[in-house]
Amino acid sequence: MPHVPELRELLANAPKNWGRWGADDEVGALNFLTRDEVLRGIKAVSEGEVLTLQRMIGDPKGDPVFPGREPAKLEMITDESSWDVGTGPEFPGGMHYADDKMLAFLQGSTQYDALGHVWYDGTLWNGYDARTTVGGLDKASVAPIAQRGVVGRGVLLDIARYRGVESLDAGETFDHEELLACAEHQNITLEKHDIVVIRTNYLQRFHDEGESFYEDFCEPGLAYSPDLVEWFHEMEIPNLVTDLIGNEVTFDPATGVALVLHNALMRNLGVVFTEICDLEELAEKCHADGKYDFLYTAAPLKIHRATGSPVNPLVMR
Ligand code: UVW
């Protein structure tokens, strides 16, 4: 059995942005999204077309979630049948209404991860002590990200199409060089501070394969290398958005370590992660007119001390 390194070993010399935006920072690389970046994003709008990137919660075909989590459960509390059985409240004027509630993993749908979502070595983003996560995130929860909102120039990189496949295979990896080659192929230049949006269409397999989708679970995606981390660092990428559950290859093929980029990018550099997006309509529109940049906007929910939040990102082209 080959030695699987600890993250502290693997990332011993990796770059960090801790302290770059002050000792109290909780939004990390989103600080790169200044007013100028908002205006740069707006310049990418030419058609006035609006698209949403959220996958339906409670999809009749099922909701893909990371192993160990469960899809959201919706429960109808009040509907017309409440008045059939005499439990529906009576209002002057005779109004009836419908009410429902949802029990959901905050990381179980299209979502923003809080910067305090993952850590190693007892320390999370910006050097905060891992004990600050106990009972709820006192530091780097999703609430400051929600309070700020995310707006900038987004660029779609359709890796599935670039590789000429309908969707990537389990465990298949790619790197920043391939992102750049894909961008060139799409005739677009990735710029500093772009929100990088990557399409793999892997979750199509969740619908095609049913329960066997989770056997030997290993999503495809970006794989760790020091050069890749340095590229994110130099490009000052604020937000990585994908159509995967975990945004990266689940187990690094070189070392066997799980979710290395969650740690190298999110914990160390403060790159914010958006996962489980539906990029199909966006991809179709981009291929149709050959324009792969857009104004990307997202507002996760303001949930006190939460590790993440469902979101419905809006894209304007
Ligand atoms: C884990 O970190 C396990 O999952 P994700 O970031 O994909 O929600």
mmCIF file of C-alpha atoms and ligand atoms in Angstrom:
data_model
loop_
_atom_site.group_PDB
_atom_site.id
_atom_site.type_symbol
_atom_site.label_atom_id
_atom_site.label_comp_id
_atom_site.label_asym_id
_atom_site.label_seq_id
_atom_site.Cartn_x
_atom_site.Cartn_y
_atom_site.Cartn_z
ATOM 1 C CA MET A 1 0.000 0.000 0.000
ATOM 2 C CA PRO A 2 1.688 3.264 -1.106
ATOM 3 C CA HIS A 3 2.143 5.965 1.544
ATOM 4 C CA VAL A 4 -0.667 8.532 1.384
ATOM 5 C CA PRO A 5 0.790 11.843 2.578
ATOM 6 C CA GLU A 6 -0.926 14.096 5.078
ATOM 7 C CA LEU A 7 -2.166 17.390 3.622
ATOM 8 C CA ARG A 8 0.287 19.212 5.893
ATOM 9 C CA GLU A 9 3.133 17.304 4.198
ATOM 10 C CA LEU A 10 1.788 17.580 0.660
ATOM 11 C CA LEU A 11 1.053 21.310 0.936
ATOM 12 C CA ALA A 12 3.992 22.247 3.174
ATOM 13 C CA ASN A 13 5.373 24.763 0.654
ATOM 14 C CA ALA A 14 2.091 25.765 -0.977
ATOM 15 C CA PRO A 15 1.206 29.473 -1.257
ATOM 16 C CA LYS A 16 -1.272 31.070 1.164
ATOM 17 C CA ASN A 17 -3.233 34.310 1.097
ATOM 18 C CA TRP A 18 -3.689 34.373 4.886
ATOM 19 C CA GLY A 19 -3.540 37.890 6.273
ATOM 20 C CA ARG A 20 -3.580 39.437 2.773
ATOM 21 C CA TRP A 21 -6.960 41.080 3.467
ATOM 22 C CA GLY A 22 -6.508 41.519 7.190
ATOM 23 C CA ALA A 23 -6.734 39.319 10.243
ATOM 24 C CA ASP A 24 -10.575 39.287 10.208
ATOM 25 C CA ASP A 25 -11.154 38.411 6.552
ATOM 26 C CA GLU A 26 -13.870 35.843 5.803
ATOM 27 C CA VAL A 27 -14.366 36.143 2.033
ATOM 28 C CA GLY A 28 -10.842 35.461 0.767
ATOM 29 C CA ALA A 29 -10.225 35.780 -2.955
ATOM 30 C CA LEU A 30 -13.637 37.416 -3.455
ATOM 31 C CA ASN A 31 -11.732 40.542 -2.398
ATOM 32 C CA PHE A 32 -10.310 40.512 -5.922
ATOM 33 C CA LEU A 33 -13.819 41.302 -7.215
ATOM 34 C CA THR A 34 -13.563 45.059 -6.892
ATOM 35 C CA ARG A 35 -15.882 47.629 -8.497
ATOM 36 C CA ASP A 36 -13.650 47.587 -11.589
ATOM 37 C CA GLU A 37 -14.155 43.842 -11.852
ATOM 38 C CA VAL A 38 -17.938 44.281 -11.661
ATOM 39 C CA LEU A 39 -17.722 46.780 -14.519
ATOM 40 C CA ARG A 40 -15.455 44.434 -16.492
ATOM 41 C CA GLY A 41 -18.123 41.745 -16.059
ATOM 42 C CA ILE A 42 -20.859 44.098 -17.218
ATOM 43 C CA LYS A 43 -18.868 44.773 -20.406
ATOM 44 C CA ALA A 44 -19.271 41.079 -21.244
ATOM 45 C CA VAL A 45 -23.057 41.548 -21.592
ATOM 46 C CA SER A 46 -24.211 42.167 -25.153
ATOM 47 C CA GLU A 47 -27.533 40.344 -25.657
ATOM 48 C CA GLY A 48 -29.394 41.051 -22.415
ATOM 49 C CA GLU A 49 -29.936 37.307 -22.041
ATOM 50 C CA VAL A 50 -30.327 35.906 -18.492
ATOM 51 C CA LEU A 51 -29.619 32.272 -17.541
ATOM 52 C CA THR A 52 -29.688 30.483 -14.192
ATOM 53 C CA LEU A 53 -27.160 27.826 -13.132
ATOM 54 C CA GLN A 54 -28.973 26.051 -10.280
ATOM 55 C CA ARG A 55 -29.998 22.400 -10.497
ATOM 56 C CA MET A 56 -33.563 21.836 -9.351
ATOM 57 C CA ILE A 57 -33.852 20.833 -5.672
ATOM 58 C CA GLY A 58 -36.210 17.858 -5.419
ATOM 59 C CA ASP A 59 -35.685 16.915 -9.067
ATOM 60 C CA PRO A 60 -38.032 13.959 -9.777
ATOM 61 C CA LYS A 61 -34.961 12.281 -11.397
ATOM 62 C CA GLY A 62 -33.014 12.614 -8.111
ATOM 63 C CA ASP A 63 -30.530 15.066 -6.598
ATOM 64 C CA PRO A 64 -26.794 14.180 -6.762
ATOM 65 C CA VAL A 65 -25.040 14.635 -3.393
ATOM 66 C CA PHE A 66 -21.615 13.811 -1.978
ATOM 67 C CA PRO A 67 -21.573 10.312 -0.383
ATOM 68 C CA GLY A 68 -22.682 10.572 3.246
ATOM 69 C CA ARG A 69 -25.196 13.311 2.525
ATOM 70 C CA GLU A 70 -28.852 12.956 1.602
ATOM 71 C CA PRO A 71 -30.925 14.829 -0.924
ATOM 72 C CA ALA A 72 -33.272 17.474 0.460
ATOM 73 C CA LYS A 73 -36.582 16.226 1.853
ATOM 74 C CA LEU A 74 -39.602 18.382 1.202
ATOM 75 C CA GLU A 75 -42.715 18.077 3.323
ATOM 76 C CA MET A 76 -46.097 19.605 2.599
ATOM 77 C CA ILE A 77 -47.456 21.161 5.791
ATOM 78 C CA THR A 78 -50.622 22.798 4.560
ATOM 79 C CA ASP A 79 -52.552 22.316 1.322
ATOM 80 C CA GLU A 80 -56.178 22.016 0.229
ATOM 81 C CA SER A 81 -56.443 18.627 1.956
ATOM 82 C CA SER A 82 -55.922 20.421 5.302
ATOM 83 C CA TRP A 83 -59.394 21.917 4.911
ATOM 84 C CA ASP A 84 -60.815 18.498 3.910
ATOM 85 C CA VAL A 85 -59.820 17.152 7.329
ATOM 86 C CA GLY A 86 -60.585 20.345 9.231
ATOM 87 C CA THR A 87 -57.010 21.317 10.235
ATOM 88 C CA GLY A 88 -56.664 24.259 7.829
ATOM 89 C CA PRO A 89 -56.800 27.607 9.648
ATOM 90 C CA GLU A 90 -59.826 29.787 8.937
ATOM 91 C CA PHE A 91 -59.123 33.367 7.866
ATOM 92 C CA PRO A 92 -61.705 36.115 7.575
ATOM 93 C CA GLY A 93 -62.561 36.174 3.873
ATOM 94 C CA GLY A 94 -61.974 32.427 3.445
ATOM 95 C CA MET A 95 -58.412 32.332 2.059
ATOM 96 C CA HIS A 96 -56.735 28.909 1.828
ATOM 97 C CA TYR A 97 -52.977 28.555 1.299
ATOM 98 C CA ALA A 98 -50.101 26.121 0.877
ATOM 99 C CA ASP A 99 -47.051 25.828 3.163
ATOM 100 C CA ASP A 100 -44.111 23.445 3.062
ATOM 101 C CA LYS A 101 -40.741 22.883 4.681
ATOM 102 C CA MET A 102 -37.427 21.335 3.676
ATOM 103 C CA LEU A 103 -34.802 19.338 5.549
ATOM 104 C CA ALA A 104 -31.643 19.812 3.503
ATOM 105 C CA PHE A 105 -27.880 19.513 3.669
ATOM 106 C CA LEU A 106 -26.662 23.027 2.952
ATOM 107 C CA GLN A 107 -24.036 21.375 0.734
ATOM 108 C CA GLY A 108 -26.614 19.131 -0.933
ATOM 109 C CA SER A 109 -27.631 21.192 -3.960
ATOM 110 C CA THR A 110 -26.095 23.889 -6.154
ATOM 111 C CA GLN A 111 -24.187 25.659 -3.411
ATOM 112 C CA TYR A 112 -21.515 27.990 -2.149
ATOM 113 C CA ASP A 113 -19.001 26.496 0.269
ATOM 114 C CA ALA A 114 -18.047 28.744 3.178
ATOM 115 C CA LEU A 115 -14.264 29.271 3.404
ATOM 116 C CA GLY A 116 -14.377 27.480 6.754
ATOM 117 C CA HIS A 117 -15.904 24.369 5.142
ATOM 118 C CA VAL A 118 -12.628 22.360 5.102
ATOM 119 C CA TRP A 119 -9.288 22.458 6.918
ATOM 120 C CA TYR A 120 -6.293 20.419 8.057
ATOM 121 C CA ASP A 121 -3.769 20.740 10.818
ATOM 122 C CA GLY A 122 -6.305 22.358 13.168
ATOM 123 C CA THR A 123 -6.411 25.575 11.145
ATOM 124 C CA LEU A 124 -8.794 26.921 8.537
ATOM 125 C CA TRP A 125 -8.816 29.868 6.167
ATOM 126 C CA ASN A 126 -6.808 32.909 7.304
ATOM 127 C CA GLY A 127 -5.354 30.969 10.227
ATOM 128 C CA TYR A 128 -8.585 30.606 12.201
ATOM 129 C CA ASP A 129 -8.564 27.823 14.791
ATOM 130 C CA ALA A 130 -10.569 24.743 13.800
ATOM 131 C CA ARG A 131 -12.285 24.923 17.226
ATOM 132 C CA THR A 132 -14.164 27.967 15.844
ATOM 133 C CA THR A 133 -16.216 25.475 13.778
ATOM 134 C CA VAL A 134 -17.660 23.686 16.816
ATOM 135 C CA GLY A 135 -21.435 24.070 16.964
ATOM 136 C CA GLY A 136 -21.412 26.355 13.900
ATOM 137 C CA LEU A 137 -18.785 28.414 12.085
ATOM 138 C CA ASP A 138 -17.797 31.435 14.186
ATOM 139 C CA LYS A 139 -15.286 32.344 11.470
ATOM 140 C CA ALA A 140 -15.464 32.134 7.686
ATOM 141 C CA SER A 141 -19.074 30.923 7.541
ATOM 142 C CA VAL A 142 -21.103 31.429 4.372
ATOM 143 C CA ALA A 143 -22.828 34.520 5.801
ATOM 144 C CA PRO A 144 -20.040 37.038 4.945
ATOM 145 C CA ILE A 145 -19.957 35.673 1.363
ATOM 146 C CA ALA A 146 -23.737 36.062 1.203
ATOM 147 C CA GLN A 147 -23.524 39.564 2.621
ATOM 148 C CA ARG A 148 -20.973 40.530 -0.054
ATOM 149 C CA GLY A 149 -22.494 38.803 -3.099
ATOM 150 C CA VAL A 150 -20.385 37.599 -6.004
ATOM 151 C CA VAL A 151 -20.250 39.594 -9.245
ATOM 152 C CA GLY A 152 -17.593 39.529 -11.938
ATOM 153 C CA ARG A 153 -16.639 38.345 -15.387
ATOM 154 C CA GLY A 154 -17.221 34.631 -15.759
ATOM 155 C CA VAL A 155 -15.702 32.422 -18.444
ATOM 156 C CA LEU A 156 -17.070 29.004 -19.369
ATOM 157 C CA LEU A 157 -14.443 26.361 -20.122
ATOM 158 C CA ASP A 158 -16.188 23.371 -21.652
ATOM 159 C CA ILE A 159 -13.704 20.589 -20.985
ATOM 160 C CA ALA A 160 -16.151 17.860 -22.060
ATOM 161 C CA ARG A 161 -16.607 19.443 -25.450
ATOM 162 C CA TYR A 162 -12.902 20.229 -25.739
ATOM 163 C CA ARG A 163 -12.161 16.533 -25.207
ATOM 164 C CA GLY A 164 -14.895 15.607 -27.683
ATOM 165 C CA VAL A 165 -16.940 13.590 -25.179
ATOM 166 C CA GLU A 166 -20.497 13.849 -23.899
ATOM 167 C CA SER A 167 -19.224 13.788 -20.330
ATOM 168 C CA LEU A 168 -15.968 13.086 -18.538
ATOM 169 C CA ASP A 169 -15.366 9.652 -16.995
ATOM 170 C CA ALA A 170 -15.058 8.910 -13.285
ATOM 171 C CA GLY A 171 -11.583 9.843 -12.055
ATOM 172 C CA GLU A 172 -10.552 11.601 -15.287
ATOM 173 C CA THR A 173 -8.364 14.631 -14.572
ATOM 174 C CA PHE A 174 -7.215 17.827 -16.234
ATOM 175 C CA ASP A 175 -4.997 20.745 -15.258
ATOM 176 C CA HIS A 176 -4.594 24.493 -15.797
ATOM 177 C CA GLU A 177 -2.659 23.918 -19.032
ATOM 178 C CA GLU A 178 -5.718 22.178 -20.419
ATOM 179 C CA LEU A 179 -7.955 24.992 -19.173
ATOM 180 C CA LEU A 180 -5.771 27.388 -21.158
ATOM 181 C CA ALA A 181 -5.801 25.140 -24.232
ATOM 182 C CA CYS A 182 -9.587 24.866 -23.948
ATOM 183 C CA ALA A 183 -9.871 28.656 -23.696
ATOM 184 C CA GLU A 184 -7.702 29.063 -26.801
ATOM 185 C CA HIS A 185 -9.824 26.496 -28.637
ATOM 186 C CA GLN A 186 -12.910 28.532 -27.659
ATOM 187 C CA ASN A 187 -11.150 31.669 -28.875
ATOM 188 C CA ILE A 188 -11.221 33.411 -25.503
ATOM 189 C CA THR A 189 -8.440 34.663 -23.246
ATOM 190 C CA LEU A 190 -8.670 33.954 -19.534
ATOM 191 C CA GLU A 191 -7.867 37.120 -17.630
ATOM 192 C CA LYS A 192 -6.772 37.833 -14.079
ATOM 193 C CA HIS A 193 -9.710 37.794 -11.636
ATOM 194 C CA ASP A 194 -12.015 35.855 -13.982
ATOM 195 C CA ILE A 195 -14.564 33.573 -12.350
ATOM 196 C CA VAL A 196 -13.660 30.190 -13.825
ATOM 197 C CA VAL A 197 -16.687 28.063 -14.766
ATOM 198 C CA ILE A 198 -15.866 24.487 -15.799
ATOM 199 C CA ARG A 199 -18.224 22.078 -17.568
ATOM 200 C CA THR A 200 -17.644 18.322 -17.406
ATOM 201 C CA ASN A 201 -21.299 17.154 -17.709
ATOM 202 C CA TYR A 202 -20.311 14.292 -15.361
ATOM 203 C CA LEU A 203 -23.540 14.500 -13.353
ATOM 204 C CA GLN A 204 -25.475 13.420 -16.447
ATOM 205 C CA ARG A 205 -24.181 9.995 -15.405
ATOM 206 C CA PHE A 206 -25.996 10.266 -12.092
ATOM 207 C CA HIS A 207 -29.229 10.231 -14.083
ATOM 208 C CA ASP A 208 -28.047 7.601 -16.584
ATOM 209 C CA GLU A 209 -26.498 5.164 -14.079
ATOM 210 C CA GLY A 210 -28.810 5.399 -11.063
ATOM 211 C CA GLU A 211 -27.451 4.020 -7.756
ATOM 212 C CA SER A 212 -24.357 2.468 -9.424
ATOM 213 C CA PHE A 213 -23.171 6.061 -9.923
ATOM 214 C CA TYR A 214 -21.929 5.991 -6.319
ATOM 215 C CA GLU A 215 -19.923 2.724 -6.618
ATOM 216 C CA ASP A 216 -16.187 3.460 -6.183
ATOM 217 C CA PHE A 217 -17.128 7.124 -6.151
ATOM 218 C CA CYS A 218 -14.435 9.289 -7.712
ATOM 219 C CA GLU A 219 -15.529 12.321 -9.675
ATOM 220 C CA PRO A 220 -13.404 13.668 -12.508
ATOM 221 C CA GLY A 221 -11.962 17.164 -12.279
ATOM 222 C CA LEU A 222 -8.960 19.371 -11.773
ATOM 223 C CA ALA A 223 -6.080 17.514 -10.126
ATOM 224 C CA TYR A 224 -3.572 18.967 -7.699
ATOM 225 C CA SER A 225 -0.068 19.996 -8.719
ATOM 226 C CA PRO A 226 2.082 22.782 -7.283
ATOM 227 C CA ASP A 227 1.976 24.471 -10.714
ATOM 228 C CA LEU A 228 -1.803 24.422 -10.822
ATOM 229 C CA VAL A 229 -2.022 26.007 -7.370
ATOM 230 C CA GLU A 230 0.544 28.613 -8.401
ATOM 231 C CA TRP A 231 -1.532 29.363 -11.508
ATOM 232 C CA PHE A 232 -4.666 30.018 -9.403
ATOM 233 C CA HIS A 233 -2.515 32.151 -7.103
ATOM 234 C CA GLU A 234 -0.992 34.243 -9.907
ATOM 235 C CA MET A 235 -4.267 34.591 -11.810
ATOM 236 C CA GLU A 236 -5.955 35.644 -8.552
ATOM 237 C CA ILE A 237 -9.006 33.555 -9.405
ATOM 238 C CA PRO A 238 -11.775 34.540 -6.967
ATOM 239 C CA ASN A 239 -14.302 31.773 -7.544
ATOM 240 C CA LEU A 240 -14.189 28.269 -9.040
ATOM 241 C CA VAL A 241 -17.578 27.138 -10.352
ATOM 242 C CA THR A 242 -18.229 23.646 -11.732
ATOM 243 C CA ASP A 243 -20.982 21.160 -12.509
ATOM 244 C CA LEU A 244 -19.358 18.601 -10.178
ATOM 245 C CA ILE A 245 -20.364 17.709 -6.616
ATOM 246 C CA GLY A 246 -16.832 18.406 -5.367
ATOM 247 C CA ASN A 247 -15.282 20.762 -7.981
ATOM 248 C CA GLU A 248 -12.143 18.565 -8.314
ATOM 249 C CA VAL A 249 -11.087 14.945 -8.788
ATOM 250 C CA THR A 250 -12.195 13.248 -5.547
ATOM 251 C CA PHE A 251 -8.947 11.346 -4.931
ATOM 252 C CA ASP A 252 -5.721 12.761 -6.294
ATOM 253 C CA PRO A 253 -4.405 10.007 -8.604
ATOM 254 C CA ALA A 254 -0.776 10.821 -7.783
ATOM 255 C CA THR A 255 -1.058 10.578 -3.995
ATOM 256 C CA GLY A 256 -4.478 9.141 -3.113
ATOM 257 C CA VAL A 257 -5.257 12.215 -0.975
ATOM 258 C CA ALA A 258 -8.918 13.281 -0.985
ATOM 259 C CA LEU A 259 -10.014 16.762 -2.063
ATOM 260 C CA VAL A 260 -6.559 18.334 -2.153
ATOM 261 C CA LEU A 261 -7.767 21.448 -3.962
ATOM 262 C CA HIS A 262 -10.413 22.155 -1.351
ATOM 263 C CA ASN A 263 -7.425 22.678 0.919
ATOM 264 C CA ALA A 264 -4.813 24.149 -1.440
ATOM 265 C CA LEU A 265 -7.262 26.586 -3.058
ATOM 266 C CA MET A 266 -10.064 27.154 -0.534
ATOM 267 C CA ARG A 267 -8.263 26.844 2.806
ATOM 268 C CA ASN A 268 -4.941 28.297 1.735
ATOM 269 C CA LEU A 269 -5.714 30.804 -1.034
ATOM 270 C CA GLY A 270 -9.305 31.691 -0.123
ATOM 271 C CA VAL A 271 -10.670 30.696 -3.557
ATOM 272 C CA VAL A 272 -14.432 30.343 -3.125
ATOM 273 C CA PHE A 273 -16.085 27.162 -4.461
ATOM 274 C CA THR A 274 -19.479 26.863 -6.180
ATOM 275 C CA GLU A 275 -20.553 23.283 -6.842
ATOM 276 C CA ILE A 276 -23.250 21.170 -8.529
ATOM 277 C CA CYS A 277 -24.170 23.800 -11.123
ATOM 278 C CA ASP A 278 -26.237 23.051 -14.204
ATOM 279 C CA LEU A 279 -24.133 24.406 -17.056
ATOM 280 C CA GLU A 280 -25.975 22.766 -19.939
ATOM 281 C CA GLU A 281 -28.061 25.699 -21.150
ATOM 282 C CA LEU A 282 -25.164 28.116 -20.708
ATOM 283 C CA ALA A 283 -22.895 25.801 -22.719
ATOM 284 C CA GLU A 284 -25.453 25.539 -25.534
ATOM 285 C CA LYS A 285 -25.785 29.315 -25.742
ATOM 286 C CA CYS A 286 -22.007 29.835 -25.675
ATOM 287 C CA HIS A 287 -21.419 27.245 -28.425
ATOM 288 C CA ALA A 288 -24.190 28.742 -30.543
ATOM 289 C CA ASP A 289 -22.641 32.206 -30.761
ATOM 290 C CA GLY A 290 -19.010 31.405 -29.869
ATOM 291 C CA LYS A 291 -19.010 33.846 -26.920
ATOM 292 C CA TYR A 292 -17.803 32.272 -23.689
ATOM 293 C CA ASP A 293 -17.646 35.217 -21.287
ATOM 294 C CA PHE A 294 -20.522 36.775 -19.356
ATOM 295 C CA LEU A 295 -21.497 38.659 -16.238
ATOM 296 C CA TYR A 296 -21.634 36.107 -13.422
ATOM 297 C CA THR A 297 -23.649 36.964 -10.319
ATOM 298 C CA ALA A 298 -24.522 34.889 -7.272
ATOM 299 C CA ALA A 299 -26.021 35.512 -3.866
ATOM 300 C CA PRO A 300 -25.894 32.578 -1.470
ATOM 301 C CA LEU A 301 -28.294 32.815 1.483
ATOM 302 C CA LYS A 302 -27.391 34.698 4.654
ATOM 303 C CA ILE A 303 -27.385 31.795 7.093
ATOM 304 C CA HIS A 304 -25.787 32.451 10.466
ATOM 305 C CA ARG A 305 -22.670 30.274 11.117
ATOM 306 C CA ALA A 306 -23.443 27.975 8.158
ATOM 307 C CA THR A 307 -20.879 25.900 6.265
ATOM 308 C CA GLY A 308 -22.522 26.573 2.910
ATOM 309 C CA SER A 309 -25.698 27.703 1.231
ATOM 310 C CA PRO A 310 -27.887 26.767 -1.698
ATOM 311 C CA VAL A 311 -27.637 29.284 -4.516
ATOM 312 C CA ASN A 312 -29.088 29.999 -7.932
ATOM 313 C CA PRO A 313 -26.312 31.843 -9.801
ATOM 314 C CA LEU A 314 -27.475 34.211 -12.539
ATOM 315 C CA VAL A 315 -25.495 34.720 -15.700
ATOM 316 C CA MET A 316 -26.058 37.617 -18.096
ATOM 317 C CA ARG A 317 -24.778 37.464 -21.645
HETATM 318 C C1 UVW B 1 -16.928 17.969 0.739
HETATM 319 O O1 UVW B 1 -16.122 18.780 1.101
HETATM 320 C C2 UVW B 1 -16.956 16.614 1.319
HETATM 321 O O2 UVW B 1 -17.826 18.256 -0.145
HETATM 322 P P1 UVW B 1 -18.194 19.544 -1.031
HETATM 323 O O3 UVW B 1 -17.216 20.621 -0.876
HETATM 324 O O4 UVW B 1 -18.228 18.969 -2.355
HETATM 325 O O5 UVW B 1 -19.528 20.004 -0.568
#
